[in-house]
mmCIF file of C-alpha atoms in Angstrom:
data_model
loop_
_atom_site.group_PDB
_atom_site.id
_atom_site.type_symbol
_atom_site.label_atom_id
_atom_site.label_comp_id
_atom_site.label_asym_id
_atom_site.label_seq_id
_atom_site.Cartn_x
_atom_site.Cartn_y
_atom_site.Cartn_z
ATOM 1 C CA MET A 1489 29.384 -24.207 72.947
ATOM 2 C CA ASN A 1490 27.658 -21.208 71.310
ATOM 3 C CA TRP A 1491 28.168 -22.780 67.922
ATOM 4 C CA SER A 1492 26.264 -25.961 68.882
ATOM 5 C CA ASN A 1493 23.487 -23.903 70.503
ATOM 6 C CA SER A 1494 22.877 -22.044 67.265
ATOM 7 C CA ILE A 1495 23.315 -24.952 64.847
ATOM 8 C CA ILE A 1496 20.799 -27.270 66.535
ATOM 9 C CA PRO A 1497 17.860 -24.805 66.374
ATOM 10 C CA THR A 1498 18.826 -23.895 62.801
ATOM 11 C CA LEU A 1499 18.989 -27.546 61.796
ATOM 12 C CA LEU A 1500 15.686 -28.229 63.543
ATOM 13 C CA PHE A 1501 14.128 -25.268 61.697
ATOM 14 C CA PHE A 1502 15.282 -26.641 58.315
ATOM 15 C CA VAL A 1503 14.042 -30.148 59.081
ATOM 16 C CA CYS A 1504 10.623 -28.878 60.218
ATOM 17 C CA THR A 1505 10.135 -26.532 57.256
ATOM 18 C CA THR A 1506 11.210 -29.254 54.842
ATOM 19 C CA ILE A 1507 8.728 -31.716 56.337
ATOM 20 C CA TYR A 1508 5.970 -29.070 56.376
ATOM 21 C CA GLY A 1509 6.836 -28.049 52.814
ATOM 22 C CA GLN A 1510 6.681 -31.669 51.654
ATOM 23 C CA ASN A 1511 3.312 -32.177 53.359
ATOM 24 C CA ALA A 1512 1.908 -29.001 51.801
ATOM 25 C CA LYS A 1513 3.345 -30.000 48.436
ATOM 26 C CA ASN A 1514 1.943 -33.517 48.793
ATOM 27 C CA GLU A 1515 -1.534 -32.154 49.595
ATOM 28 C CA SER A 1516 -1.712 -29.725 46.642
ATOM 29 C CA TRP A 1517 -2.406 -32.489 44.097
ATOM 30 C CA LYS A 1518 -5.868 -32.942 45.639
ATOM 31 C CA THR A 1519 -6.987 -29.550 44.370
ATOM 32 C CA ARG A 1520 -5.555 -29.850 40.846
ATOM 33 C CA PHE A 1521 -7.855 -29.809 37.849
ATOM 34 C CA ASP A 1522 -7.398 -29.162 34.154
ATOM 35 C CA TYR A 1523 -10.423 -26.941 33.686
ATOM 36 C CA GLN A 1524 -13.146 -25.385 35.780
ATOM 37 C CA GLY A 1525 -15.802 -22.871 35.044
ATOM 38 C CA GLN A 1526 -19.438 -22.330 34.180
ATOM 39 C CA VAL A 1527 -21.216 -24.050 31.268
ATOM 40 C CA ILE A 1528 -23.683 -22.113 29.154
ATOM 41 C CA GLN A 1529 -27.377 -22.817 29.732
ATOM 42 C CA GLU A 1530 -27.758 -24.667 26.409
ATOM 43 C CA ASN A 1531 -25.036 -27.160 27.434
ATOM 44 C CA LEU A 1532 -26.470 -27.503 30.951
ATOM 45 C CA ASP A 1533 -29.833 -28.399 29.410
ATOM 46 C CA LYS A 1534 -28.079 -30.925 27.149
ATOM 47 C CA PHE A 1535 -26.437 -32.566 30.197
ATOM 48 C CA LYS A 1536 -29.793 -32.773 31.959
ATOM 49 C CA SER A 1537 -31.569 -34.363 29.002
ATOM 50 C CA SER A 1538 -28.757 -36.677 27.836
ATOM 51 C CA TYR A 1539 -28.098 -38.233 31.229
ATOM 52 C CA ASN A 1540 -31.590 -38.127 32.794
ATOM 53 C CA TRP A 1541 -30.115 -35.756 35.356
ATOM 54 C CA ASP A 1542 -33.072 -34.519 37.319
ATOM 55 C CA GLY A 1543 -33.290 -33.615 40.977
ATOM 56 C CA LYS A 1544 -29.713 -34.432 42.041
ATOM 57 C CA ASP A 1545 -27.197 -31.721 42.886
ATOM 58 C CA ILE A 1546 -24.206 -33.217 41.073
ATOM 59 C CA LEU A 1547 -23.587 -34.987 37.762
ATOM 60 C CA LEU A 1548 -20.353 -36.957 37.576
ATOM 61 C CA ILE A 1549 -19.150 -38.246 34.204
ATOM 62 C CA HIS A 1550 -16.337 -40.775 33.893
ATOM 63 C CA TYR A 1551 -15.146 -40.272 30.300
ATOM 64 C CA THR A 1552 -13.181 -42.895 28.342
ATOM 65 C CA TYR A 1553 -11.295 -42.076 25.144
ATOM 66 C CA SER A 1554 -11.331 -45.747 24.135
ATOM 67 C CA ASN A 1555 -7.698 -46.880 23.766
ATOM 68 C CA TYR A 1556 -6.157 -43.462 23.249
ATOM 69 C CA LYS A 1557 -2.867 -43.102 25.169
ATOM 70 C CA CYS A 1558 -3.836 -45.681 27.763
ATOM 71 C CA PRO A 1559 -0.791 -46.310 30.007
ATOM 72 C CA PHE A 1560 -2.222 -49.416 31.646
ATOM 73 C CA GLY A 1561 -2.720 -51.384 28.440
ATOM 74 C CA LYS A 1562 -5.505 -51.664 25.951
ATOM 75 C CA LEU A 1563 -9.021 -51.536 27.319
ATOM 76 C CA SER A 1564 -11.219 -54.528 26.620
ATOM 77 C CA LYS A 1565 -13.338 -54.236 23.500
ATOM 78 C CA SER A 1566 -15.934 -56.516 25.061
ATOM 79 C CA PRO A 1567 -18.724 -54.212 26.279
ATOM 80 C CA LYS A 1568 -19.630 -56.608 29.088
ATOM 81 C CA ARG A 1569 -16.052 -56.909 30.456
ATOM 82 C CA ARG A 1570 -15.352 -53.224 30.052
ATOM 83 C CA LEU A 1571 -18.572 -52.262 31.820
ATOM 84 C CA LYS A 1572 -17.934 -54.635 34.719
ATOM 85 C CA LYS A 1573 -14.345 -53.441 35.231
ATOM 86 C CA GLN A 1574 -15.152 -49.738 35.038
ATOM 87 C CA LYS A 1575 -18.140 -49.949 37.352
ATOM 88 C CA SER A 1576 -16.377 -52.064 40.000
ATOM 89 C CA GLN A 1577 -13.330 -49.764 40.050
ATOM 90 C CA PHE A 1578 -15.459 -46.654 40.296
ATOM 91 C CA ILE A 1579 -17.566 -47.792 43.271
ATOM 92 C CA GLU A 1580 -14.554 -47.231 45.570
ATOM 93 C CA PHE A 1581 -14.221 -43.657 44.302
ATOM 94 C CA LEU A 1582 -17.720 -42.853 45.470
ATOM 95 C CA SER A 1583 -17.289 -44.319 48.941
ATOM 96 C CA GLU A 1584 -16.219 -41.023 50.520
ATOM 97 C CA ILE A 1585 -18.825 -38.667 49.089
ATOM 98 C CA ASP A 1586 -22.574 -38.436 49.595
ATOM 99 C CA SER A 1587 -23.465 -40.269 46.403
ATOM 100 C CA SER A 1588 -27.198 -40.046 47.112
ATOM 101 C CA GLU A 1589 -27.106 -36.591 45.501
ATOM 102 C CA VAL A 1590 -24.748 -37.592 42.682
ATOM 103 C CA SER A 1591 -25.871 -38.890 39.313
ATOM 104 C CA VAL A 1592 -23.000 -41.026 37.972
ATOM 105 C CA HIS A 1593 -22.599 -41.836 34.288
ATOM 106 C CA PHE A 1594 -19.914 -43.463 32.194
ATOM 107 C CA VAL A 1595 -19.373 -42.077 28.701
ATOM 108 C CA GLU A 1596 -17.358 -43.689 25.904
ATOM 109 C CA LYS A 1597 -15.960 -41.506 23.146
ATOM 110 C CA ASP A 1598 -16.712 -44.426 20.805
ATOM 111 C CA GLU A 1599 -20.433 -43.882 20.296
ATOM 112 C CA GLU A 1600 -21.084 -47.420 19.023
ATOM 113 C CA LEU A 1601 -19.329 -49.079 21.968
ATOM 114 C CA GLY A 1602 -21.231 -46.756 24.308
ATOM 115 C CA LYS A 1603 -24.539 -47.816 22.746
ATOM 116 C CA GLU A 1604 -23.690 -51.498 23.255
ATOM 117 C CA MET A 1605 -22.773 -50.824 26.878
ATOM 118 C CA ASN A 1606 -25.961 -48.794 27.388
ATOM 119 C CA GLU A 1607 -28.003 -51.851 26.415
ATOM 120 C CA LEU A 1608 -26.363 -53.660 29.354
ATOM 121 C CA ASP A 1609 -26.507 -50.751 31.834
ATOM 122 C CA PRO A 1610 -28.375 -47.415 31.454
ATOM 123 C CA ASP A 1611 -25.547 -45.528 33.243
ATOM 124 C CA PHE A 1612 -23.227 -46.137 30.247
ATOM 125 C CA HIS A 1613 -23.448 -43.982 27.131
ATOM 126 C CA GLY A 1614 -21.743 -43.228 23.882
ATOM 127 C CA ASP A 1615 -20.611 -39.631 23.332
ATOM 128 C CA ARG A 1616 -23.514 -38.738 21.045
ATOM 129 C CA ASN A 1617 -22.320 -36.522 18.174
ATOM 130 C CA GLN A 1618 -19.064 -36.149 20.116
ATOM 131 C CA PHE A 1619 -20.754 -33.528 22.331
ATOM 132 C CA LEU A 1620 -18.268 -33.978 25.201
ATOM 133 C CA ALA A 1621 -15.242 -34.635 22.977
ATOM 134 C CA LYS A 1622 -15.725 -31.407 21.035
ATOM 135 C CA ARG A 1623 -16.501 -29.142 23.997
ATOM 136 C CA TYR A 1624 -14.754 -30.525 27.059
ATOM 137 C CA PHE A 1625 -12.523 -33.491 26.256
ATOM 138 C CA ASP A 1626 -10.864 -32.058 23.149
ATOM 139 C CA LYS A 1627 -7.289 -32.265 24.510
ATOM 140 C CA PRO A 1628 -6.780 -35.860 25.676
ATOM 141 C CA THR A 1629 -3.681 -36.622 27.721
ATOM 142 C CA ASP A 1630 -4.715 -40.122 28.749
ATOM 143 C CA CYS A 1631 -7.487 -42.624 28.072
ATOM 144 C CA ILE A 1632 -9.798 -41.386 30.859
ATOM 145 C CA GLY A 1633 -11.066 -38.180 32.379
ATOM 146 C CA ILE A 1634 -13.682 -36.884 34.762
ATOM 147 C CA PHE A 1635 -16.249 -34.120 34.461
ATOM 148 C CA ILE A 1636 -18.194 -33.144 37.571
ATOM 149 C CA ILE A 1637 -20.836 -30.432 37.413
ATOM 150 C CA ASN A 1638 -23.452 -29.018 39.779
ATOM 151 C CA SER A 1639 -27.071 -28.221 38.925
ATOM 152 C CA ALA A 1640 -26.178 -24.532 38.451
ATOM 153 C CA GLY A 1641 -23.628 -25.366 35.724
ATOM 154 C CA ARG A 1642 -20.378 -24.908 37.681
ATOM 155 C CA TYR A 1643 -17.872 -27.665 36.833
ATOM 156 C CA TYR A 1644 -14.425 -29.177 37.367
ATOM 157 C CA GLN A 1645 -12.649 -31.361 34.845
ATOM 158 C CA LYS A 1646 -9.579 -33.585 35.021
ATOM 159 C CA ASN A 1647 -8.206 -35.100 31.788
ATOM 160 C CA TYR A 1648 -5.991 -37.709 33.317
ATOM 161 C CA HIS A 1649 -5.998 -40.299 36.037
ATOM 162 C CA TYR A 1650 -7.692 -38.897 39.085
ATOM 163 C CA TYR A 1651 -8.033 -39.924 42.700
ATOM 164 C CA LYS A 1652 -10.998 -40.216 45.041
ATOM 165 C CA GLU A 1653 -9.605 -37.320 47.093
ATOM 166 C CA GLN A 1654 -9.874 -35.120 44.002
ATOM 167 C CA ILE A 1655 -13.472 -36.183 43.386
ATOM 168 C CA LYS A 1656 -14.215 -35.483 47.046
ATOM 169 C CA TYR A 1657 -12.658 -32.004 46.719
ATOM 170 C CA TYR A 1658 -14.530 -31.170 43.473
ATOM 171 C CA ASP A 1659 -17.780 -32.431 45.009
ATOM 172 C CA ALA A 1660 -17.292 -30.298 48.141
ATOM 173 C CA MET A 1661 -16.495 -27.179 46.112
ATOM 174 C CA LEU A 1662 -19.515 -27.647 43.850
ATOM 175 C CA ARG A 1663 -21.839 -28.208 46.806
ATOM 176 C CA GLN A 1664 -20.413 -25.101 48.485
ATOM 177 C CA ASP A 1665 -21.142 -23.162 45.290
ATOM 178 C CA LEU A 1666 -24.779 -24.336 45.397
ATOM 179 C CA ARG A 1667 -25.100 -23.345 49.083
ATOM 180 C CA MET A 1668 -23.685 -19.880 48.358
ATOM 181 C CA ARG A 1669 -26.070 -19.390 45.434
ATOM 182 C CA LYS A 1670 -28.991 -20.414 47.658
ATOM 183 C CA MET A 1671 -27.919 -17.960 50.387
ATOM 184 C CA ILE A 1672 -27.583 -15.129 47.860
ATOM 185 C CA LEU A 1673 -30.980 -15.970 46.392
ATOM 186 C CA ASN A 1674 -32.611 -16.059 49.849
ATOM 187 C CA ASP A 1675 -30.984 -12.732 50.815
ATOM 188 C CA SER A 1676 -32.264 -11.061 47.662
ATOM 189 C CA ILE A 1677 -35.869 -12.123 48.264
#
């Protein structure tokens, strides 16, 4: 009788901690990023001028390495088809964040393809002089990546497939950073 009284609570403890551990483990992917930090002022100015980023708190760049290591097959070389597919897929990603304060741009590593797409939609760009490829997307692990930065230059970057929960997390952290900076600035005045 004593044996069963001690084994049931012990077994229950192991089941509960395993379930909790799995939930915690399953949630940790939301906060993963490859890089984060602060860009130098010169690069922040380049972002602002290259992507007409004025007045919004957040700049979000969906970066495509063309067909490099793309696990879901080759991307269309047709600028029109590629643009349509990328834009329609990305709309869902923005559904859970306040996109009114987010400037969204799509950048192709292939500068020529980006130029053709830009003629169809001003939110698409080529990576002019490989600015992003040389500084931020220099270690590709897949054919896409994301770069999200706030107006103060704080950023998060993911060089692989990402999920809307990750974008939501990065967005929240960058907005929190802006609020903290504002509070510090107001306290020092």
